[in-house]
């Protein structure tokens, strides 16, 4: 069972039921606020009942502060006081948090044995009263609106959900998508696939060795392919302007010579950077060099600065989308069989002599989720679209794509859905939050964590499953803090091949 995250988690159980141990197993120290620990701060020790009022006053401040900032808080008290529960629940619900009560259903004999081993044990009559109240409290919690989960005090195996936000009905039972290969499943539903999208290149003094190590490690881990970001200057969302950002088609040519099974392509090449014919030629050549493992991501372009810096025209939004549609039609014409002239909707070519031809049907992925133009272009010319967003966003955009397919007369299953997933993946909960703090800049931690679905591998894998179940063919996984081949061990379980 997964607990929503962020959430207010109230531990409920008698003394000795294992609440503190459970909390330490599943949450970071900074996420847990304990009335006993606060008694030790403001009083003489954890059993100083005279310090209880001050301790609970501090506890309330912690709960208020963390929920206001959108951060999970775990309350480690007996959880038996309905008035205190009501106050904490009100704070949580004001922040839009789920309220979860974890009831430690530990055998009475176990609680008594643990209590007896304490330096200052709880009086037997008090412990008996607590045990009786725990048996009664579940119905109260449900009536108060808490989501109740009952676990054994000896049971270690509870998981915490992704930091991306509360689990809702729309998140249940789904999966994510796939791109291209000799089987060309980029464009059509099939086995779920995860590719590595590389946007950072901290390659030090030996760039080719760094690239080689990354590709070989990705192949060994089981990733279906590698996609490279196509920009002329490193974008501010990823790094500094003076960080290296290589020309992708040249770089993909180097990766093609490694003899891996990886599919290779861009996500996405702006149609504003190169004439469409040159894009078609580059992708076709890569497809031949890889034995049919290339794909081409194509987008409208969006960053004016790099265009100005490199002397490239930067039309308005409508002009860029016109250029994307023209480019998509052009590459389609040049990848088609034969050399005859082509007269189409936006493009006229005196001949279509483009050799070498792609090995087979080279997948064209249209990047972007614009509902009026971009997804219509994908429906008309693409083998797949590439989206960003949560499960509900992907569902909505997919429905729009399908309406466009119906309008242009293409079967819906001819145009696949892929997702770019920019995710923070930690080796454990502490590591995840260290990464959030290092990367978030001035963005609030909870908002940054939610935007990047910050979590450990298991939560990401389950999130990908929900996308795959919705018909996504390929997930392109991008790590904001990607350093190189060493990261592969941490994320290998997310590969699907």
PDB file of C-alpha atoms in Angstrom, residues 2 162 170-178 190-194 390-391 394-395 419 421 456-475 477 493-497:
ATOM      1  CA  UNK A   2       1.323   3.442  -0.918  1.00  0.00           C
ATOM      2  CA  UNK A 162       6.394   9.383  -5.127  1.00  0.00           C
ATOM      3  CA  UNK A 170      -6.892   8.982 -11.840  1.00  0.00           C
ATOM      4  CA  UNK A 171      -3.423   7.699 -10.953  1.00  0.00           C
ATOM      5  CA  UNK A 172      -4.476   4.093 -10.435  1.00  0.00           C
ATOM      6  CA  UNK A 173      -3.668   1.348 -12.922  1.00  0.00           C
ATOM      7  CA  UNK A 174      -1.792   2.983 -15.793  1.00  0.00           C
ATOM      8  CA  UNK A 175       1.415   2.667 -17.982  1.00  0.00           C
ATOM      9  CA  UNK A 176       3.831   4.617 -20.314  1.00  0.00           C
ATOM     10  CA  UNK A 177       5.264   4.380 -23.820  1.00  0.00           C
ATOM     11  CA  UNK A 178       7.870   3.591 -26.485  1.00  0.00           C
ATOM     12  CA  UNK A 190       3.701  -2.546 -28.063  1.00  0.00           C
ATOM     13  CA  UNK A 191       5.941  -3.532 -25.225  1.00  0.00           C
ATOM     14  CA  UNK A 192       6.620  -0.595 -22.899  1.00  0.00           C
ATOM     15  CA  UNK A 193       9.966   1.016 -23.557  1.00  0.00           C
ATOM     16  CA  UNK A 194      12.168   3.492 -21.732  1.00  0.00           C
ATOM     17  CA  UNK A 390       1.266  14.098 -15.462  1.00  0.00           C
ATOM     18  CA  UNK A 391      -1.099  11.237 -16.152  1.00  0.00           C
ATOM     19  CA  UNK A 394      -1.252  12.807 -21.016  1.00  0.00           C
ATOM     20  CA  UNK A 395      -4.789  11.420 -21.084  1.00  0.00           C
ATOM     21  CA  UNK A 419       6.405  11.116 -22.932  1.00  0.00           C
ATOM     22  CA  UNK A 421       9.845  12.441 -18.194  1.00  0.00           C
ATOM     23  CA  UNK A 456      12.930   6.436  -5.587  1.00  0.00           C
ATOM     24  CA  UNK A 457      13.039   3.907  -8.414  1.00  0.00           C
ATOM     25  CA  UNK A 458      10.043   1.827  -7.350  1.00  0.00           C
ATOM     26  CA  UNK A 459       7.702   4.823  -7.305  1.00  0.00           C
ATOM     27  CA  UNK A 460       8.915   5.951 -10.736  1.00  0.00           C
ATOM     28  CA  UNK A 461       8.449   2.489 -12.136  1.00  0.00           C
ATOM     29  CA  UNK A 462       4.872   2.374 -10.868  1.00  0.00           C
ATOM     30  CA  UNK A 463       4.237   5.835 -12.313  1.00  0.00           C
ATOM     31  CA  UNK A 464       5.584   4.671 -15.670  1.00  0.00           C
ATOM     32  CA  UNK A 465       3.319   1.624 -15.449  1.00  0.00           C
ATOM     33  CA  UNK A 466       0.320   3.913 -15.169  1.00  0.00           C
ATOM     34  CA  UNK A 467       1.441   5.779 -18.282  1.00  0.00           C
ATOM     35  CA  UNK A 468       2.013   2.549 -20.190  1.00  0.00           C
ATOM     36  CA  UNK A 469      -1.451   1.346 -19.226  1.00  0.00           C
ATOM     37  CA  UNK A 470      -2.844   4.515 -20.802  1.00  0.00           C
ATOM     38  CA  UNK A 471      -1.236   3.630 -24.127  1.00  0.00           C
ATOM     39  CA  UNK A 472       2.049   5.512 -23.945  1.00  0.00           C
ATOM     40  CA  UNK A 473       4.584   3.638 -26.050  1.00  0.00           C
ATOM     41  CA  UNK A 474       7.878   5.144 -24.893  1.00  0.00           C
ATOM     42  CA  UNK A 475       9.048   7.095 -21.893  1.00  0.00           C
ATOM     43  CA  UNK A 477      13.753   9.485 -19.069  1.00  0.00           C
ATOM     44  CA  UNK A 493      15.559  -0.805 -12.774  1.00  0.00           C
ATOM     45  CA  UNK A 494      13.608   1.762 -14.811  1.00  0.00           C
ATOM     46  CA  UNK A 495      14.772   0.220 -18.088  1.00  0.00           C
ATOM     47  CA  UNK A 496      12.300  -2.156 -19.708  1.00  0.00           C
ATOM     48  CA  UNK A 497      14.126  -4.028 -22.446  1.00  0.00           C
TER      49      UNK A 497
END
